[in-house]
Amino acid sequence: MFLTIDNGGTNTKAIIFNDDGKQIQTVAFPTPRIEEQSGFHEIDLDESWDSISKAIRQVITKSGITNDQINGVSCVGHGKGLYVLDKGHRVFMHGILSTDSRATSLAEEFEKHVSDVYEISHQHVMETQSPVLLRWLKDYDRTKYDKIGTILAAKDYIRFRLTDRVNQEYGDASGNNFINLSDQKYSKKLFDFFGIPEMFDKMPPLKKFSDYCGDVTSEAAERTGLKEGTPVYAGMFDIDACSLATGVLNDDYFSSIVGTWNINVFPSQTSAKQESGLMNSIYPTGLNLVEASSATSAGNLDIMIKTLMSEEIKNAKTHGRSIYDVLEEFLNHTDARFSKAIFFPFLYGSNVNPDAEGSFIGIQSNTTKLAMIRSVYEGIIFAHRYHIEKLIKVAGHRPKAIRISGGGTNSRAWVQMFADALGIPIETVEGSELGGLGGAMASAVGTGLYSNVDEAVKRMSKLKSHVKPDEEQYKIYTQKYEIYLDLLHTLNHGWSKLKEMQERIDK
């Protein structure tokens, strides 16, 4: 048995798997968030650890196993953000989540000069990368900045609480603009570029995903119910974990995560160039992971359902059903011809213009709520297609299939829409907690049960479905997608004016 703690920005889970990758038991809770100021998304680290400890104890109890049956523990976590300790390895400030936007203007300034360092990190600059947030602290909260003793990622903090040891794992560190991708070491030039040279010596040792990182301490054992001395392994960045769990080991297949974020990746022998606009990081297999992502996925659907369908939600509950069950039937009885509207899924961010915002275009007096909702499903797919076409250009070929994970896989009808709108087969794998499964693979390799990640994937990842695209539907969706792109191009000059108007009104 293997335990994974999956620390997402929305939910955190403790999950137990067996050596065949079967999900034995899960306990989940909302990741505690603090949003006292607009754009500031933080987490109380002591409160988080307390909740995680309780979840671990509960999942062991609910699974019906004894703690000595757990042979390894790994942590998986959201990337970016900032988790720091003082010089005595004590918590002294909140963690900063990957949805934080306080450093947006700083990131935009750094991105203007990214060509100075792109050949080192092969990363563009994002406002939630740790170096940008560190620079924000240096400029605006110097007292906290000066107290920093070590810098971690989300999962590294949890591993620290389990083992009392500090380490960074390569996937997170390389995706966070800390590492020279060529020699896979921290780069002083990057720290100088971000104006935080004093932080270079605060970085903990780097570990590979399956490296042993210490044992569960007596204190952690008492709090969590784990057995003292249980080995803990480095774990993974959640994008890596989901991709491995879906069996993506080379560029024959792409991985897409349909969740709060729209994440699309493929492993490559080479890295994407700066002009592609794509990101690169170190994949657990040793390959480079090419990434195209934005906050333009299923989070948009959740909020639009709540906004447009409050009455339908009440009616569904009255009849003991979920609104998603109702919408599944609706999707199954409609097709690409049903909605004539276009939706831009930019409620949480954009993958085109940084000022672009969520929008419906093509609404008429006879447009129904259901037509609007279907256009939301389609708009999210178009945002994924926008990224996937960039990946195809870099890869030089279309994938045999795209393997998807995330909440979007709960709707078989939506999976079919993805296949139809992308013109590429879509595959899903068994299990609902794929980030956790990736973490279990790290433990399985770390313990020596499987000799490498390829063997772990072969033994623990099981294909669930293969969905082929409908060619007629693909032709209709492609017409819609071309209009989607034309409208984005037409509106490109207007987004900044819209933002300026909104800011004037707020004053």
XYZ file of C-alpha atoms in Angstrom:
507
model
C 0.000 0.000 0.000
C 1.101 3.558 -0.724
C -0.198 6.851 0.660
C -0.253 10.041 -1.391
C -1.050 13.486 -0.023
C -2.305 15.536 -2.985
C -2.237 19.224 -2.045
C -4.210 21.047 -4.735
C -5.087 24.715 -4.756
C -8.810 23.886 -4.494
C -8.929 20.569 -2.624
C -6.436 18.509 -0.634
C -6.676 14.717 -0.459
C -5.131 11.791 1.367
C -5.359 8.697 -0.860
C -4.284 5.084 -0.412
C -3.398 2.907 -3.425
C -2.253 -0.679 -3.765
C 0.674 -1.833 -5.901
C -1.593 -2.366 -8.942
C -2.668 1.273 -8.847
C -6.113 0.509 -7.428
C -7.554 3.374 -5.410
C -8.385 1.924 -1.990
C -9.694 4.933 -0.051
C -9.776 8.749 -0.225
C -10.412 11.540 2.246
C -10.689 15.062 0.835
C -11.264 18.549 2.187
C -11.242 22.069 0.696
C -7.769 23.576 0.784
C -8.083 26.349 3.404
C -7.710 29.750 1.769
C -7.217 33.255 3.107
C -8.276 36.129 0.823
C -8.112 39.222 3.004
C -7.043 41.485 0.115
C -8.032 41.489 -3.522
C -5.575 39.339 -5.491
C -3.969 37.874 -2.342
C -4.578 34.118 -2.055
C -2.828 32.634 0.971
C -2.932 29.620 3.248
C -2.280 29.213 6.975
C 0.441 26.556 6.939
C -0.153 25.299 10.481
C -3.891 25.011 9.842
C -3.178 23.205 6.580
C -0.885 20.678 8.281
C -3.483 20.106 11.004
C -6.150 19.344 8.365
C -3.791 17.084 6.413
C -2.863 15.177 9.581
C -6.543 14.527 10.330
C -7.186 13.434 6.727
C -4.301 10.930 6.873
C -5.606 9.460 10.123
C -9.130 9.241 8.667
C -8.085 7.607 5.395
C -6.129 4.896 7.235
C -9.157 4.199 9.457
C -11.658 4.222 6.577
C -9.506 1.931 4.439
C -9.539 -0.763 7.108
C -5.788 -1.331 6.951
C -3.147 -0.999 9.647
C -0.473 1.667 9.406
C 2.306 -0.882 8.983
C 0.752 -1.896 5.646
C 1.686 1.509 4.189
C 5.081 0.937 2.581
C 5.762 4.458 1.345
C 4.437 8.010 1.363
C 4.720 10.629 -1.397
C 3.428 14.157 -1.713
C 1.967 15.778 -4.828
C 1.205 19.480 -5.008
C 0.188 22.433 -7.072
C 3.087 24.231 -8.704
C 4.152 27.848 -8.320
C 3.193 29.859 -5.243
C 5.571 30.294 -2.302
C 6.112 28.296 0.890
C 8.939 29.440 3.155
C 10.369 28.716 6.607
C 12.667 30.804 8.782
C 16.296 29.985 9.515
C 15.224 27.560 12.250
C 12.790 25.821 9.880
C 9.774 27.360 11.628
C 6.608 28.715 10.018
C 6.464 32.511 10.282
C 4.190 33.590 7.417
C 1.324 32.272 5.347
C 1.983 30.235 2.240
C 1.074 31.905 -1.056
C -1.147 29.854 -3.385
C -0.723 29.455 -7.131
C -3.811 31.596 -7.819
C -2.302 34.704 -6.199
C -2.060 37.771 -8.456
C -0.342 40.392 -6.305
C 2.826 40.298 -8.421
C 1.216 40.588 -11.871
C 2.843 43.907 -12.768
C 6.253 42.640 -11.618
C 5.885 39.534 -13.784
C 4.952 41.630 -16.811
C 8.117 43.718 -16.382
C 10.323 40.636 -16.028
C 8.692 39.013 -19.065
C 9.753 41.996 -21.200
C 13.360 40.939 -20.586
C 12.864 37.153 -20.497
C 15.165 36.712 -23.509
C 18.049 37.507 -21.126
C 17.495 34.223 -19.272
C 15.241 32.043 -21.428
C 18.169 29.923 -22.627
C 18.901 29.113 -18.970
C 15.481 28.165 -17.561
C 13.472 27.822 -20.798
C 10.620 29.400 -18.850
C 8.484 32.448 -19.413
C 7.655 34.566 -16.351
C 4.389 34.141 -14.436
C 3.149 36.180 -11.491
C 2.876 33.104 -9.241
C 6.394 31.787 -9.769
C 8.342 31.775 -6.512
C 11.137 34.120 -7.675
C 8.569 36.776 -8.653
C 6.778 36.455 -5.312
C 10.109 36.609 -3.488
C 10.911 39.842 -5.298
C 7.483 41.183 -4.335
C 8.249 40.432 -0.679
C 11.626 42.108 -1.018
C 10.005 45.257 -2.414
C 6.848 45.420 -0.297
C 7.328 43.315 2.864
C 11.047 43.401 3.589
C 10.713 42.225 7.201
C 9.316 38.865 6.100
C 11.774 38.618 3.214
C 14.729 38.988 5.583
C 13.423 36.220 7.856
C 13.387 33.576 5.090
C 15.655 30.622 5.821
C 14.540 28.089 3.195
C 12.252 28.037 0.147
C 9.875 25.184 -0.652
C 7.035 24.250 -3.003
C 3.609 23.145 -1.731
C 4.365 19.420 -1.568
C 7.868 20.052 -0.184
C 6.316 21.746 2.832
C 4.116 18.712 3.575
C 7.099 16.396 3.185
C 9.009 18.597 5.627
C 6.231 18.231 8.205
C 6.373 14.452 7.802
C 10.164 14.071 7.945
C 11.595 17.289 9.432
C 13.876 17.536 6.361
C 13.876 20.244 3.689
C 14.247 19.439 -0.027
C 13.007 20.680 -3.401
C 11.946 18.264 -6.149
C 13.192 18.845 -9.703
C 9.785 19.091 -11.399
C 8.573 21.956 -9.229
C 11.923 23.726 -9.094
C 12.393 23.608 -12.869
C 8.834 24.808 -13.483
C 9.406 27.694 -11.105
C 12.245 29.515 -12.907
C 14.907 28.367 -10.430
C 16.931 25.886 -12.504
C 19.287 25.791 -15.462
C 17.643 23.095 -17.581
C 20.971 22.122 -19.154
C 22.887 21.185 -16.007
C 19.799 20.770 -13.775
C 21.217 22.938 -11.021
C 20.051 26.138 -9.374
C 21.242 29.086 -11.466
C 22.739 32.187 -9.840
C 21.990 34.108 -13.028
C 18.271 33.502 -12.542
C 18.383 34.779 -8.966
C 20.275 37.854 -10.181
C 17.725 38.379 -12.984
C 14.871 38.499 -10.462
C 16.881 40.738 -8.138
C 16.956 38.215 -5.274
C 20.625 37.059 -5.198
C 20.546 36.570 -1.406
C 17.952 33.793 -1.863
C 20.341 31.533 -3.813
C 21.847 30.122 -0.621
C 18.367 29.545 0.852
C 17.518 26.800 -1.655
C 17.359 23.240 -0.235
C 18.903 20.156 -1.889
C 17.247 18.916 -5.094
C 15.658 15.472 -5.255
C 14.242 13.273 -8.025
C 10.618 12.166 -7.763
C 11.407 8.720 -6.317
C 14.342 9.717 -4.094
C 14.132 8.788 -0.429
C 13.738 11.978 1.619
C 13.524 10.702 5.177
C 11.191 8.776 7.483
C 7.971 9.755 9.217
C 9.080 11.264 12.544
C 7.639 10.298 15.918
C 5.836 13.642 16.129
C 4.319 13.261 12.651
C 3.363 9.654 13.436
C 1.512 10.722 16.572
C -0.443 13.382 14.655
C -1.233 11.403 11.493
C -1.562 7.814 12.628
C 1.236 6.767 10.282
C 3.856 4.371 11.575
C 7.056 6.050 12.726
C 9.867 5.256 10.312
C 7.673 4.883 7.220
C 9.804 6.054 4.274
C 8.810 9.263 2.476
C 9.722 9.928 -1.166
C 10.129 13.208 -3.035
C 6.859 13.086 -4.981
C 5.826 15.257 -7.911
C 4.488 18.467 -9.314
C 0.783 17.673 -9.883
C 1.001 18.133 -13.670
C 3.737 15.496 -13.818
C 1.756 13.174 -11.562
C -1.426 13.368 -13.674
C 0.511 12.887 -16.906
C 2.309 9.785 -15.637
C -0.916 8.393 -14.197
C -2.472 8.590 -17.676
C 0.513 6.680 -19.100
C 2.100 9.562 -21.028
C 5.780 8.650 -21.396
C 6.716 10.160 -24.770
C 5.350 12.446 -27.480
C 3.119 9.725 -28.964
C 0.484 10.961 -26.516
C -0.374 14.362 -25.043
C -1.799 14.875 -21.559
C -4.576 17.405 -20.907
C -5.899 18.309 -17.475
C -9.466 19.622 -17.573
C -9.804 21.234 -14.166
C -9.596 24.726 -12.734
C -6.601 25.144 -15.037
C -6.358 24.237 -18.711
C -3.085 22.282 -18.796
C -1.696 20.537 -21.870
C 1.717 18.841 -22.015
C 3.883 16.295 -23.780
C 7.323 14.838 -22.925
C 10.038 15.737 -25.451
C 13.694 15.105 -26.171
C 14.070 18.842 -26.851
C 12.697 22.041 -25.329
C 10.271 24.510 -26.860
C 11.783 27.761 -28.098
C 11.028 31.161 -26.606
C 8.909 32.348 -29.537
C 6.522 29.401 -29.033
C 5.291 30.987 -25.820
C 5.459 27.568 -24.138
C 7.023 26.457 -20.868
C 9.563 23.693 -20.210
C 10.379 21.678 -17.108
C 12.057 18.430 -16.018
C 9.780 15.376 -16.309
C 10.257 12.402 -13.941
C 11.357 10.199 -16.861
C 14.286 12.560 -17.498
C 12.707 14.054 -20.614
C 11.708 17.692 -20.993
C 8.029 18.471 -20.418
C 6.603 21.037 -22.856
C 3.607 22.837 -21.389
C 0.838 25.146 -22.594
C -1.557 26.204 -19.855
C -3.916 28.901 -18.589
C -6.798 29.335 -16.141
C -9.392 28.791 -18.885
C -10.889 25.382 -18.186
C -13.621 23.787 -16.079
C -13.621 26.467 -13.391
C -15.488 28.603 -15.938
C -18.184 25.947 -16.283
C -18.755 25.709 -12.535
C -19.324 29.418 -12.120
C -21.543 29.771 -15.200
C -23.756 26.884 -14.079
C -24.204 28.587 -10.693
C -24.879 31.917 -12.405
C -27.334 30.765 -15.074
C -28.998 27.680 -13.638
C -29.913 28.322 -9.996
C -33.515 27.198 -10.558
C -32.431 24.050 -12.370
C -30.005 23.260 -9.535
C -32.875 23.485 -7.003
C -35.136 21.303 -9.127
C -32.421 18.667 -9.539
C -31.859 18.549 -5.762
C -35.597 18.191 -5.178
C -35.550 15.052 -7.304
C -32.389 13.701 -5.688
C -30.201 14.468 -8.675
C -27.153 16.569 -9.487
C -27.290 19.394 -12.012
C -24.413 17.616 -13.755
C -26.634 14.548 -14.281
C -29.215 16.789 -15.916
C -26.609 18.449 -18.115
C -25.157 15.085 -19.126
C -28.542 14.110 -20.567
C -28.768 17.479 -22.299
C -25.331 17.090 -23.900
C -26.185 13.588 -25.063
C -29.297 14.882 -26.853
C -27.664 17.873 -28.571
C -24.693 18.336 -30.861
C -22.439 20.996 -32.374
C -25.382 22.572 -34.232
C -27.373 23.343 -31.073
C -25.672 26.540 -29.887
C -24.796 29.404 -32.225
C -23.109 31.488 -29.503
C -19.375 31.730 -28.771
C -18.057 31.835 -25.205
C -14.599 33.049 -24.147
C -13.634 31.136 -20.941
C -11.611 33.980 -19.446
C -13.324 34.384 -16.065
C -10.108 33.557 -14.173
C -7.521 34.542 -16.784
C -6.803 34.341 -20.476
C -4.516 32.464 -22.859
C -4.472 35.325 -25.383
C -4.456 38.921 -24.129
C -3.763 39.459 -20.403
C -6.659 41.955 -20.286
C -9.171 39.649 -22.015
C -12.263 38.774 -19.988
C -15.066 36.213 -20.105
C -17.654 36.947 -22.784
C -20.631 35.586 -24.711
C -20.879 36.650 -28.351
C -23.793 35.807 -30.636
C -26.628 35.928 -28.091
C -30.066 36.743 -29.548
C -33.539 37.233 -28.081
C -34.302 33.549 -28.602
C -31.019 32.228 -27.154
C -31.795 29.846 -24.300
C -29.851 29.262 -21.105
C -29.069 25.752 -22.291
C -27.621 27.103 -25.532
C -25.423 29.426 -23.469
C -24.308 26.584 -21.214
C -23.440 24.397 -24.197
C -21.365 27.267 -25.616
C -19.448 27.322 -22.294
C -18.579 23.626 -22.691
C -17.470 24.348 -26.265
C -15.520 27.513 -25.401
C -13.471 25.629 -22.831
C -12.620 23.001 -25.453
C -11.613 25.748 -27.885
C -9.273 27.196 -25.226
C -7.697 23.729 -24.903
C -7.475 23.437 -28.708
C -5.671 26.791 -28.811
C -2.960 25.352 -26.553
C -2.891 21.908 -28.164
C -2.321 23.338 -31.642
C 0.759 25.126 -30.273
C 2.012 21.827 -28.836
C 1.422 20.066 -32.168
C 3.472 22.745 -33.923
C 6.399 22.197 -31.533
C 6.115 18.388 -31.591
C 5.920 18.351 -35.378
C 3.083 15.823 -35.425
C -0.380 15.129 -34.048
C -0.553 12.705 -31.109
C -2.069 9.246 -31.430
C -4.478 10.317 -28.693
C -4.861 12.867 -25.926
C -5.184 11.385 -22.454
C -7.236 13.605 -20.210
C -7.627 13.883 -16.458
C -9.360 16.271 -14.099
C -13.015 16.918 -13.362
C -13.907 17.021 -17.056
C -13.507 13.240 -17.290
C -16.611 12.791 -15.100
C -18.756 13.671 -18.130
C -18.588 11.078 -20.891
C -20.550 13.410 -23.166
C -17.970 16.171 -22.658
C -15.150 13.714 -23.380
C -16.862 12.935 -26.691
C -17.141 16.681 -27.391
C -13.389 17.023 -26.809
C -12.697 14.279 -29.346
C -15.120 15.811 -31.865
C -13.852 19.378 -31.478
C -10.143 18.466 -31.498
C -10.366 15.820 -34.206
C -8.118 13.586 -32.102
C -9.031 10.428 -30.136
C -9.441 11.019 -26.409
C -8.459 8.398 -23.841
C -9.188 8.153 -20.132
C -7.734 5.865 -17.479
C -9.188 4.093 -14.458
C -9.467 5.990 -11.183
C -10.605 9.432 -10.132
C -7.518 10.629 -8.232
C -4.851 10.578 -10.929
C -2.538 13.058 -9.230
C -2.550 10.725 -6.253
C -1.837 7.755 -8.513
C 1.235 9.526 -9.873
C 2.409 9.998 -6.301
C 1.882 6.299 -5.595
C 4.078 5.525 -8.610
C 6.833 7.611 -7.009
C 6.574 5.499 -3.850
C 6.441 2.260 -5.841
C 9.693 3.131 -7.630
C 11.255 4.542 -4.473
C 10.656 1.375 -2.493
C 12.148 -0.691 -5.317
C 8.887 -2.524 -6.041
C 9.244 -1.373 -9.665
C 12.640 -0.723 -11.188
C 11.694 2.514 -12.973
C 8.790 4.795 -13.783
C 8.083 3.048 -17.092
C 7.445 -0.220 -15.248
C 5.329 1.540 -12.624
C 3.183 3.135 -15.340
C 2.773 -0.219 -17.109
C 1.640 -1.944 -13.906
C -0.403 0.824 -12.257
C -2.080 2.805 -15.092
C -5.087 1.126 -16.731
C -6.792 2.467 -19.852
C -10.524 3.012 -19.315
C -11.893 4.374 -22.590
C -10.870 5.297 -26.141
C -13.221 7.821 -27.752
C -12.969 8.479 -31.484
C -13.960 11.804 -33.067
C -17.022 12.153 -35.268
C -15.818 13.671 -38.575
C -19.065 15.574 -39.268
C -19.039 17.101 -35.799
C -15.352 17.973 -36.229
C -16.144 19.967 -39.385
C -18.823 22.007 -37.587
C -16.644 22.608 -34.525
C -13.769 23.701 -36.752
C -16.009 26.341 -38.345
C -16.897 27.568 -34.857
C -13.265 27.512 -33.760
C -12.187 29.599 -36.754
C -14.786 32.229 -35.783
C -13.601 31.976 -32.160
C -10.083 32.870 -33.343
C -11.310 35.638 -35.676
C -13.286 37.272 -32.867
C -10.293 37.110 -30.531
C -8.160 38.794 -33.174
C -10.794 41.486 -33.754
C -11.182 42.197 -30.040
C -7.474 42.206 -29.293
C -7.132 45.999 -29.413
C -10.250 46.517 -27.285
C -9.484 44.546 -24.136
C -7.138 47.170 -22.693
C -9.729 49.895 -23.332
C -12.332 47.822 -21.497
C -9.979 47.433 -18.538
C -9.223 51.169 -18.504
C -12.953 51.946 -18.453
C -13.510 49.534 -15.560
C -10.660 51.091 -13.587
C -12.020 54.628 -14.180
C -15.430 53.579 -12.895
C -13.893 52.020 -9.772
C -12.153 55.266 -8.818
